[in-house]
Amino acid sequence: MSLSLHKRAPERGFTMIEVAVAMAVLTVGLVSMALLMTNTLASTNESRFLSLASTLASEKLEDLDRWAFDDPQVAVTSGSTAGSLTADIVQNVTVGAVTVSVNYYDFISLGADQGTYSETLSGLDPGGKTLYTTTSHAPNGQITITTSANAPALIAFKRRWVIEKDTPIAAVRRITVLVTSQDPTVRPPVTFQMSMVRP
């Protein structure tokens, strides 16, 4: 008999180095997958807020388009603009013999109930204190209006608008609405701006 028949076959298995390399590759793969999931969730949240912002800008432009040409809500009585996209403006506007306090900004908050949203306007009471009037719209069509001295707790968006007289041509007004998210989880904040021209 030959000696080669009695030789033992080498044992098969993993060395510690092979195990460490495999664990490192697995760890890199899992960390990459976690980062991908985090980025996907952030992008989805940002897309949702951007979609809501565009809807809210369009809705405010439609609201402002409903006012008559000579209504204080859309009139520019002093200078070439009314309102601002960078500051919360409330000013008294006089058209004819009527003077009205006009807000050029508001807050939109999304309710805890699915589909409920609220629109809040601020104004001054006769004593000069700020009051917040909130109109809540429920999915079933119910509308609730409340007034409070306290600002709304859940502000998801702020809308500001400016009305420019004789822009881009004479005898028309350009109305621009800027919607900015106020949710701290969306960084940088989502902003959406939309304009329309009307007589």
mmCIF file of N, CA, C and O in Angstrom, residues 79-173:
data_model
loop_
_atom_site.group_PDB
_atom_site.id
_atom_site.type_symbol
_atom_site.label_atom_id
_atom_site.label_comp_id
_atom_site.label_asym_id
_atom_site.label_seq_id
_atom_site.Cartn_x
_atom_site.Cartn_y
_atom_site.Cartn_z
ATOM 1 N N GLY A 79 -48.526 103.895 -3.625
ATOM 2 C CA GLY A 79 -47.324 103.297 -4.194
ATOM 3 C C GLY A 79 -47.668 102.335 -5.314
ATOM 4 O O GLY A 79 -48.761 102.357 -5.882
ATOM 5 N N SER A 80 -46.722 101.452 -5.605
ATOM 6 C CA SER A 80 -46.942 100.510 -6.703
ATOM 7 C C SER A 80 -47.186 99.087 -6.231
ATOM 8 O O SER A 80 -47.496 98.216 -7.035
ATOM 9 N N THR A 81 -47.045 98.830 -4.910
ATOM 10 C CA THR A 81 -47.278 97.475 -4.389
ATOM 11 C C THR A 81 -48.060 97.513 -3.087
ATOM 12 O O THR A 81 -48.070 98.515 -2.373
ATOM 13 N N ALA A 82 -48.691 96.386 -2.804
ATOM 14 C CA ALA A 82 -49.348 96.162 -1.511
ATOM 15 C C ALA A 82 -48.943 94.774 -1.059
ATOM 16 O O ALA A 82 -48.973 93.817 -1.835
ATOM 17 N N GLY A 83 -48.551 94.650 0.191
ATOM 18 C CA GLY A 83 -48.111 93.363 0.710
ATOM 19 C C GLY A 83 -46.619 93.178 0.568
ATOM 20 O O GLY A 83 -45.887 94.076 0.156
ATOM 21 N N SER A 84 -46.155 91.957 0.920
ATOM 22 C CA SER A 84 -44.731 91.665 0.870
ATOM 23 C C SER A 84 -44.532 90.154 0.860
ATOM 24 O O SER A 84 -45.323 89.423 1.452
ATOM 25 N N LEU A 85 -43.465 89.702 0.216
ATOM 26 C CA LEU A 85 -43.105 88.291 0.255
ATOM 27 C C LEU A 85 -42.084 87.995 1.346
ATOM 28 O O LEU A 85 -41.780 86.838 1.610
ATOM 29 N N THR A 86 -41.567 89.039 1.999
ATOM 30 C CA THR A 86 -40.520 88.852 3.000
ATOM 31 C C THR A 86 -40.935 89.241 4.412
ATOM 32 O O THR A 86 -40.191 88.965 5.353
ATOM 33 N N ALA A 87 -42.091 89.875 4.583
ATOM 34 C CA ALA A 87 -42.531 90.307 5.921
ATOM 35 C C ALA A 87 -44.031 90.115 6.051
ATOM 36 O O ALA A 87 -44.760 90.105 5.064
ATOM 37 N N ASP A 88 -44.481 89.949 7.294
ATOM 38 C CA ASP A 88 -45.915 89.836 7.581
ATOM 39 C C ASP A 88 -46.501 91.237 7.605
ATOM 40 O O ASP A 88 -46.222 92.014 8.512
ATOM 41 N N ILE A 89 -47.310 91.557 6.605
ATOM 42 C CA ILE A 89 -47.853 92.904 6.449
ATOM 43 C C ILE A 89 -49.356 92.908 6.710
ATOM 44 O O ILE A 89 -50.088 92.084 6.165
ATOM 45 N N VAL A 90 -49.788 93.841 7.543
ATOM 46 C CA VAL A 90 -51.202 94.169 7.732
ATOM 47 C C VAL A 90 -51.284 95.678 7.563
ATOM 48 O O VAL A 90 -50.556 96.406 8.216
ATOM 49 N N GLN A 91 -52.141 96.122 6.640
ATOM 50 C CA GLN A 91 -52.243 97.565 6.452
ATOM 51 C C GLN A 91 -53.693 97.959 6.188
ATOM 52 O O GLN A 91 -54.490 97.151 5.729
ATOM 53 N N ASN A 92 -53.990 99.186 6.516
ATOM 54 C CA ASN A 92 -55.313 99.729 6.237
ATOM 55 C C ASN A 92 -55.348 100.208 4.789
ATOM 56 O O ASN A 92 -54.463 100.944 4.351
ATOM 57 N N VAL A 93 -56.374 99.765 4.059
ATOM 58 C CA VAL A 93 -56.540 100.123 2.659
ATOM 59 C C VAL A 93 -57.863 100.856 2.526
ATOM 60 O O VAL A 93 -58.900 100.368 2.969
ATOM 61 N N THR A 94 -57.838 102.036 1.916
ATOM 62 C CA THR A 94 -59.038 102.832 1.718
ATOM 63 C C THR A 94 -59.377 102.881 0.237
ATOM 64 O O THR A 94 -58.557 103.274 -0.591
ATOM 65 N N VAL A 95 -60.590 102.444 -0.079
ATOM 66 C CA VAL A 95 -61.119 102.526 -1.438
ATOM 67 C C VAL A 95 -62.448 103.259 -1.325
ATOM 68 O O VAL A 95 -63.366 102.790 -0.658
ATOM 69 N N GLY A 96 -62.514 104.418 -1.949
ATOM 70 C CA GLY A 96 -63.714 105.245 -1.791
ATOM 71 C C GLY A 96 -63.820 105.710 -0.357
ATOM 72 O O GLY A 96 -62.880 106.264 0.205
ATOM 73 N N ALA A 97 -64.965 105.457 0.279
ATOM 74 C CA ALA A 97 -65.175 105.854 1.673
ATOM 75 C C ALA A 97 -64.965 104.686 2.630
ATOM 76 O O ALA A 97 -65.212 104.813 3.826
ATOM 77 N N VAL A 98 -64.517 103.551 2.114
ATOM 78 C CA VAL A 98 -64.372 102.345 2.934
ATOM 79 C C VAL A 98 -62.903 102.092 3.238
ATOM 80 O O VAL A 98 -62.072 102.039 2.334
ATOM 81 N N THR A 99 -62.586 101.934 4.547
ATOM 82 C CA THR A 99 -61.232 101.578 4.971
ATOM 83 C C THR A 99 -61.296 100.209 5.635
ATOM 84 O O THR A 99 -62.094 99.979 6.533
ATOM 85 N N VAL A 100 -60.444 99.316 5.167
ATOM 86 C CA VAL A 100 -60.430 97.944 5.671
ATOM 87 C C VAL A 100 -58.994 97.575 6.039
ATOM 88 O O VAL A 100 -58.058 97.932 5.330
ATOM 89 N N SER A 101 -58.833 96.846 7.149
ATOM 90 C CA SER A 101 -57.533 96.306 7.518
ATOM 91 C C SER A 101 -57.320 95.017 6.720
ATOM 92 O O SER A 101 -58.107 94.085 6.823
ATOM 93 N N VAL A 102 -56.266 94.981 5.916
ATOM 94 C CA VAL A 102 -56.024 93.846 5.021
ATOM 95 C C VAL A 102 -54.744 93.120 5.438
ATOM 96 O O VAL A 102 -53.707 93.747 5.612
ATOM 97 N N ASN A 103 -54.852 91.802 5.596
ATOM 98 C CA ASN A 103 -53.688 90.950 5.846
ATOM 99 C C ASN A 103 -53.097 90.514 4.520
ATOM 100 O O ASN A 103 -53.832 90.116 3.621
ATOM 101 N N TYR A 104 -51.791 90.523 4.438
ATOM 102 C CA TYR A 104 -51.106 90.029 3.259
ATOM 103 C C TYR A 104 -50.291 88.789 3.611
ATOM 104 O O TYR A 104 -49.278 88.501 2.995
ATOM 105 N N TYR A 105 -50.753 88.054 4.607
ATOM 106 C CA TYR A 105 -50.146 86.781 4.983
ATOM 107 C C TYR A 105 -51.166 85.971 5.769
ATOM 108 O O TYR A 105 -52.136 86.510 6.299
ATOM 109 N N ASP A 106 -50.961 84.664 5.809
ATOM 110 C CA ASP A 106 -51.756 83.792 6.675
ATOM 111 C C ASP A 106 -50.967 82.527 6.968
ATOM 112 O O ASP A 106 -49.877 82.321 6.452
ATOM 113 N N PHE A 107 -51.513 81.704 7.871
ATOM 114 C CA PHE A 107 -50.907 80.442 8.265
ATOM 115 C C PHE A 107 -51.833 79.317 7.842
ATOM 116 O O PHE A 107 -53.047 79.452 7.910
ATOM 117 N N ILE A 108 -51.259 78.206 7.454
ATOM 118 C CA ILE A 108 -52.026 77.010 7.144
ATOM 119 C C ILE A 108 -51.499 75.913 8.051
ATOM 120 O O ILE A 108 -50.299 75.642 8.083
ATOM 121 N N SER A 109 -52.400 75.271 8.800
ATOM 122 C CA SER A 109 -51.981 74.149 9.632
ATOM 123 C C SER A 109 -52.761 72.912 9.237
ATOM 124 O O SER A 109 -53.938 72.993 8.902
ATOM 125 N N LEU A 110 -52.069 71.808 9.256
ATOM 126 C CA LEU A 110 -52.691 70.538 8.934
ATOM 127 C C LEU A 110 -53.122 69.890 10.236
ATOM 128 O O LEU A 110 -52.336 69.777 11.162
ATOM 129 N N GLY A 111 -54.380 69.474 10.291
ATOM 130 C CA GLY A 111 -54.919 68.904 11.518
ATOM 131 C C GLY A 111 -54.459 67.485 11.763
ATOM 132 O O GLY A 111 -53.903 66.828 10.888
ATOM 133 N N ALA A 112 -54.701 67.013 12.973
ATOM 134 C CA ALA A 112 -54.361 65.640 13.332
ATOM 135 C C ALA A 112 -55.260 64.651 12.598
ATOM 136 O O ALA A 112 -54.862 63.528 12.331
ATOM 137 N N ASP A 113 -56.484 65.067 12.292
ATOM 138 C CA ASP A 113 -57.384 64.203 11.534
ATOM 139 C C ASP A 113 -56.947 64.189 10.088
ATOM 140 O O ASP A 113 -56.557 65.212 9.536
ATOM 141 N N GLN A 114 -57.048 63.042 9.455
ATOM 142 C CA GLN A 114 -56.659 62.941 8.051
ATOM 143 C C GLN A 114 -57.569 63.824 7.202
ATOM 144 O O GLN A 114 -58.782 63.747 7.285
ATOM 145 N N GLY A 115 -56.968 64.672 6.392
ATOM 146 C CA GLY A 115 -57.733 65.491 5.471
ATOM 147 C C GLY A 115 -58.197 66.823 6.031
ATOM 148 O O GLY A 115 -58.687 67.658 5.290
ATOM 149 N N THR A 116 -58.062 67.085 7.313
ATOM 150 C CA THR A 116 -58.488 68.350 7.898
ATOM 151 C C THR A 116 -57.353 69.366 7.764
ATOM 152 O O THR A 116 -56.200 69.046 8.009
ATOM 153 N N TYR A 117 -57.708 70.573 7.356
ATOM 154 C CA TYR A 117 -56.704 71.628 7.361
ATOM 155 C C TYR A 117 -57.355 72.904 7.865
ATOM 156 O O TYR A 117 -58.566 73.070 7.838
ATOM 157 N N SER A 118 -56.525 73.794 8.358
ATOM 158 C CA SER A 118 -57.005 75.046 8.935
ATOM 159 C C SER A 118 -56.244 76.206 8.326
ATOM 160 O O SER A 118 -55.054 76.104 8.040
ATOM 161 N N GLU A 119 -56.953 77.315 8.151
ATOM 162 C CA GLU A 119 -56.367 78.538 7.622
ATOM 163 C C GLU A 119 -56.547 79.602 8.701
ATOM 164 O O GLU A 119 -57.642 79.812 9.194
ATOM 165 N N THR A 120 -55.457 80.262 9.085
ATOM 166 C CA THR A 120 -55.503 81.241 10.164
ATOM 167 C C THR A 120 -55.088 82.609 9.654
ATOM 168 O O THR A 120 -54.048 82.754 9.015
ATOM 169 N N LEU A 121 -55.911 83.601 9.946
ATOM 170 C CA LEU A 121 -55.609 84.991 9.638
ATOM 171 C C LEU A 121 -55.461 85.751 10.946
ATOM 172 O O LEU A 121 -56.184 85.492 11.898
ATOM 173 N N SER A 122 -54.549 86.697 10.991
ATOM 174 C CA SER A 122 -54.428 87.522 12.186
ATOM 175 C C SER A 122 -55.021 88.890 11.895
ATOM 176 O O SER A 122 -55.075 89.327 10.749
ATOM 177 N N GLY A 123 -55.480 89.522 12.923
ATOM 178 C CA GLY A 123 -56.041 90.860 12.805
ATOM 179 C C GLY A 123 -55.980 91.536 14.170
ATOM 180 O O GLY A 123 -55.520 90.955 15.144
ATOM 181 N N LEU A 124 -56.429 92.758 14.219
ATOM 182 C CA LEU A 124 -56.402 93.511 15.472
ATOM 183 C C LEU A 124 -57.817 93.702 15.993
ATOM 184 O O LEU A 124 -58.742 93.978 15.225
ATOM 185 N N ASP A 125 -57.979 93.539 17.306
ATOM 186 C CA ASP A 125 -59.270 93.850 17.897
ATOM 187 C C ASP A 125 -59.353 95.362 18.120
ATOM 188 O O ASP A 125 -58.373 96.076 17.887
ATOM 189 N N PRO A 126 -60.513 95.894 18.537
ATOM 190 C CA PRO A 126 -60.637 97.351 18.723
ATOM 191 C C PRO A 126 -59.614 97.943 19.690
ATOM 192 O O PRO A 126 -59.251 99.099 19.583
ATOM 193 N N GLY A 127 -59.095 97.129 20.617
ATOM 194 C CA GLY A 127 -58.095 97.606 21.565
ATOM 195 C C GLY A 127 -56.677 97.539 21.034
ATOM 196 O O GLY A 127 -55.736 97.908 21.724
ATOM 197 N N GLY A 128 -56.490 97.024 19.814
ATOM 198 C CA GLY A 128 -55.169 96.956 19.215
ATOM 199 C C GLY A 128 -54.423 95.659 19.485
ATOM 200 O O GLY A 128 -53.263 95.531 19.113
ATOM 201 N N LYS A 129 -55.069 94.672 20.127
ATOM 202 C CA LYS A 129 -54.418 93.389 20.390
ATOM 203 C C LYS A 129 -54.622 92.456 19.205
ATOM 204 O O LYS A 129 -55.647 92.489 18.537
ATOM 205 N N THR A 130 -53.643 91.583 18.965
ATOM 206 C CA THR A 130 -53.719 90.647 17.845
ATOM 207 C C THR A 130 -54.684 89.512 18.153
ATOM 208 O O THR A 130 -54.621 88.912 19.226
ATOM 209 N N LEU A 131 -55.569 89.247 17.206
ATOM 210 C CA LEU A 131 -56.493 88.110 17.289
ATOM 211 C C LEU A 131 -56.237 87.203 16.094
ATOM 212 O O LEU A 131 -55.938 87.672 14.997
ATOM 213 N N TYR A 132 -56.362 85.893 16.332
ATOM 214 C CA TYR A 132 -56.181 84.898 15.271
ATOM 215 C C TYR A 132 -57.525 84.239 14.995
ATOM 216 O O TYR A 132 -58.132 83.648 15.881
ATOM 217 N N THR A 133 -57.970 84.354 13.752
ATOM 218 C CA THR A 133 -59.221 83.723 13.335
ATOM 219 C C THR A 133 -58.868 82.508 12.490
ATOM 220 O O THR A 133 -58.229 82.629 11.448
ATOM 221 N N THR A 134 -59.279 81.331 12.960
ATOM 222 C CA THR A 134 -58.947 80.071 12.295
ATOM 223 C C THR A 134 -60.198 79.465 11.694
ATOM 224 O O THR A 134 -61.193 79.264 12.386
ATOM 225 N N THR A 135 -60.130 79.164 10.406
ATOM 226 C CA THR A 135 -61.202 78.478 9.700
ATOM 227 C C THR A 135 -60.726 77.063 9.423
ATOM 228 O O THR A 135 -59.730 76.865 8.717
ATOM 229 N N SER A 136 -61.415 76.063 10.009
ATOM 230 C CA SER A 136 -61.036 74.662 9.833
ATOM 231 C C SER A 136 -61.988 73.991 8.867
ATOM 232 O O SER A 136 -63.204 74.143 8.982
ATOM 233 N N HIS A 137 -61.415 73.251 7.925
ATOM 234 C CA HIS A 137 -62.188 72.540 6.909
ATOM 235 C C HIS A 137 -62.009 71.045 7.136
ATOM 236 O O HIS A 137 -60.903 70.528 7.013
ATOM 237 N N ALA A 138 -63.103 70.352 7.475
ATOM 238 C CA ALA A 138 -63.064 68.907 7.706
ATOM 239 C C ALA A 138 -63.373 68.171 6.403
ATOM 240 O O ALA A 138 -64.010 68.724 5.504
ATOM 241 N N PRO A 139 -62.947 66.917 6.287
ATOM 242 C CA PRO A 139 -63.203 66.152 5.065
ATOM 243 C C PRO A 139 -64.698 65.970 4.755
ATOM 244 O O PRO A 139 -65.075 65.815 3.604
ATOM 245 N N ASN A 140 -65.539 66.029 5.786
ATOM 246 C CA ASN A 140 -66.980 65.846 5.555
ATOM 247 C C ASN A 140 -67.663 67.142 5.123
ATOM 248 O O ASN A 140 -68.878 67.187 4.985
ATOM 249 N N GLY A 141 -66.882 68.214 4.923
ATOM 250 C CA GLY A 141 -67.438 69.479 4.465
ATOM 251 C C GLY A 141 -67.773 70.453 5.585
ATOM 252 O O GLY A 141 -68.154 71.587 5.328
ATOM 253 N N GLN A 142 -67.638 70.027 6.827
ATOM 254 C CA GLN A 142 -67.944 70.899 7.965
ATOM 255 C C GLN A 142 -66.863 71.971 8.099
ATOM 256 O O GLN A 142 -65.675 71.692 8.033
ATOM 257 N N ILE A 143 -67.299 73.206 8.303
ATOM 258 C CA ILE A 143 -66.392 74.338 8.475
ATOM 259 C C ILE A 143 -66.604 74.915 9.862
ATOM 260 O O ILE A 143 -67.734 75.204 10.257
ATOM 261 N N THR A 144 -65.509 75.086 10.595
ATOM 262 C CA THR A 144 -65.562 75.636 11.942
ATOM 263 C C THR A 144 -64.688 76.881 11.984
ATOM 264 O O THR A 144 -63.539 76.853 11.531
ATOM 265 N N ILE A 145 -65.214 77.971 12.557
ATOM 266 C CA ILE A 145 -64.455 79.220 12.674
ATOM 267 C C ILE A 145 -64.286 79.540 14.155
ATOM 268 O O ILE A 145 -65.268 79.584 14.899
ATOM 269 N N THR A 146 -63.035 79.750 14.578
ATOM 270 C CA THR A 146 -62.744 80.100 15.968
ATOM 271 C C THR A 146 -61.817 81.314 15.996
ATOM 272 O O THR A 146 -61.018 81.517 15.090
ATOM 273 N N THR A 147 -61.936 82.101 17.057
ATOM 274 C CA THR A 147 -61.072 83.273 17.237
ATOM 275 C C THR A 147 -60.365 83.133 18.569
ATOM 276 O O THR A 147 -60.974 82.750 19.576
ATOM 277 N N SER A 148 -59.065 83.446 18.576
ATOM 278 C CA SER A 148 -58.275 83.294 19.793
ATOM 279 C C SER A 148 -57.204 84.368 19.835
ATOM 280 O O SER A 148 -56.787 84.891 18.801
ATOM 281 N N ALA A 149 -56.733 84.671 21.039
ATOM 282 C CA ALA A 149 -55.620 85.608 21.207
ATOM 283 C C ALA A 149 -54.283 84.893 21.038
ATOM 284 O O ALA A 149 -53.238 85.530 20.981
ATOM 285 N N ASN A 150 -54.310 83.557 20.953
ATOM 286 C CA ASN A 150 -53.089 82.763 20.829
ATOM 287 C C ASN A 150 -52.886 82.312 19.387
ATOM 288 O O ASN A 150 -53.835 81.914 18.708
ATOM 289 N N ALA A 151 -51.637 82.337 18.944
ATOM 290 C CA ALA A 151 -51.309 81.858 17.603
ATOM 291 C C ALA A 151 -51.551 80.353 17.535
ATOM 292 O O ALA A 151 -51.468 79.664 18.546
ATOM 293 N N PRO A 152 -51.870 79.820 16.358
ATOM 294 C CA PRO A 152 -52.108 78.381 16.240
ATOM 295 C C PRO A 152 -50.857 77.582 16.596
ATOM 296 O O PRO A 152 -49.740 77.998 16.311
ATOM 297 N N ALA A 153 -51.073 76.429 17.224
ATOM 298 C CA ALA A 153 -49.956 75.615 17.684
ATOM 299 C C ALA A 153 -49.270 74.883 16.530
ATOM 300 O O ALA A 153 -48.058 74.795 16.487
ATOM 301 N N LEU A 154 -50.051 74.330 15.619
ATOM 302 C CA LEU A 154 -49.487 73.554 14.515
ATOM 303 C C LEU A 154 -49.498 74.381 13.240
ATOM 304 O O LEU A 154 -50.498 74.452 12.554
ATOM 305 N N ILE A 155 -48.399 75.020 12.935
ATOM 306 C CA ILE A 155 -48.310 75.783 11.695
ATOM 307 C C ILE A 155 -47.473 74.969 10.718
ATOM 308 O O ILE A 155 -46.306 74.690 10.966
ATOM 309 N N ALA A 156 -48.066 74.567 9.629
ATOM 310 C CA ALA A 156 -47.332 73.781 8.651
ATOM 311 C C ALA A 156 -46.781 74.673 7.533
ATOM 312 O O ALA A 156 -45.724 74.413 7.005
ATOM 313 N N PHE A 157 -47.530 75.743 7.184
ATOM 314 C CA PHE A 157 -47.116 76.619 6.092
ATOM 315 C C PHE A 157 -47.450 78.066 6.434
ATOM 316 O O PHE A 157 -48.406 78.335 7.145
ATOM 317 N N LYS A 158 -46.655 78.974 5.884
ATOM 318 C CA LYS A 158 -46.974 80.398 5.932
ATOM 319 C C LYS A 158 -47.088 80.868 4.496
ATOM 320 O O LYS A 158 -46.254 80.541 3.657
ATOM 321 N N ARG A 159 -48.166 81.650 4.223
ATOM 322 C CA ARG A 159 -48.333 82.232 2.887
ATOM 323 C C ARG A 159 -48.219 83.735 2.998
ATOM 324 O O ARG A 159 -48.786 84.339 3.899
ATOM 325 N N ARG A 160 -47.477 84.324 2.081
ATOM 326 C CA ARG A 160 -47.390 85.780 1.958
ATOM 327 C C ARG A 160 -47.664 86.120 0.506
ATOM 328 O O ARG A 160 -47.325 85.348 -0.391
ATOM 329 N N TRP A 161 -48.260 87.296 0.286
ATOM 330 C CA TRP A 161 -48.518 87.691 -1.088
ATOM 331 C C TRP A 161 -48.305 89.182 -1.274
ATOM 332 O O TRP A 161 -48.354 89.955 -0.327
ATOM 333 N N VAL A 162 -48.014 89.520 -2.524
ATOM 334 C CA VAL A 162 -47.795 90.912 -2.894
ATOM 335 C C VAL A 162 -48.610 91.185 -4.157
ATOM 336 O O VAL A 162 -48.727 90.324 -5.029
ATOM 337 N N ILE A 163 -49.182 92.376 -4.205
ATOM 338 C CA ILE A 163 -49.965 92.811 -5.366
ATOM 339 C C ILE A 163 -49.232 94.007 -5.971
ATOM 340 O O ILE A 163 -48.994 95.004 -5.287
ATOM 341 N N GLU A 164 -48.861 93.872 -7.245
ATOM 342 C CA GLU A 164 -48.100 94.920 -7.925
ATOM 343 C C GLU A 164 -48.984 95.574 -8.986
ATOM 344 O O GLU A 164 -49.517 94.899 -9.855
ATOM 345 N N LYS A 165 -49.124 96.887 -8.882
ATOM 346 C CA LYS A 165 -49.949 97.643 -9.827
ATOM 347 C C LYS A 165 -49.172 97.923 -11.107
ATOM 348 O O LYS A 165 -47.976 98.180 -11.065
ATOM 349 N N ASP A 166 -49.884 97.869 -12.253
ATOM 350 C CA ASP A 166 -49.318 98.162 -13.572
ATOM 351 C C ASP A 166 -48.103 97.292 -13.894
ATOM 352 O O ASP A 166 -47.135 97.735 -14.508
ATOM 353 N N THR A 167 -48.158 96.046 -13.485
ATOM 354 C CA THR A 167 -47.078 95.091 -13.762
ATOM 355 C C THR A 167 -47.684 93.819 -14.327
ATOM 356 O O THR A 167 -48.610 93.289 -13.730
ATOM 357 N N PRO A 168 -47.268 93.315 -15.427
ATOM 358 C CA PRO A 168 -46.149 93.715 -16.274
ATOM 359 C C PRO A 168 -46.472 94.835 -17.253
ATOM 360 O O PRO A 168 -45.569 95.395 -17.871
ATOM 361 N N ILE A 169 -47.768 95.164 -17.435
ATOM 362 C CA ILE A 169 -48.145 96.282 -18.302
ATOM 363 C C ILE A 169 -49.153 97.144 -17.554
ATOM 364 O O ILE A 169 -49.675 96.753 -16.510
ATOM 365 N N ALA A 170 -49.458 98.322 -18.100
ATOM 366 C CA ALA A 170 -50.402 99.236 -17.455
ATOM 367 C C ALA A 170 -51.792 98.612 -17.391
ATOM 368 O O ALA A 170 -52.181 97.815 -18.238
ATOM 369 N N ALA A 171 -52.547 98.992 -16.372
ATOM 370 C CA ALA A 171 -53.954 98.615 -16.164
ATOM 371 C C ALA A 171 -54.155 97.164 -15.741
ATOM 372 O O ALA A 171 -55.264 96.659 -15.774
ATOM 373 N N VAL A 172 -53.086 96.467 -15.328
ATOM 374 C CA VAL A 172 -53.234 95.125 -14.767
ATOM 375 C C VAL A 172 -52.456 95.056 -13.457
ATOM 376 O O VAL A 172 -51.636 95.926 -13.147
ATOM 377 N N ARG A 173 -52.724 94.008 -12.702
ATOM 378 C CA ARG A 173 -52.013 93.764 -11.451
ATOM 379 C C ARG A 173 -51.443 92.362 -11.470
ATOM 380 O O ARG A 173 -52.125 91.422 -11.877
#
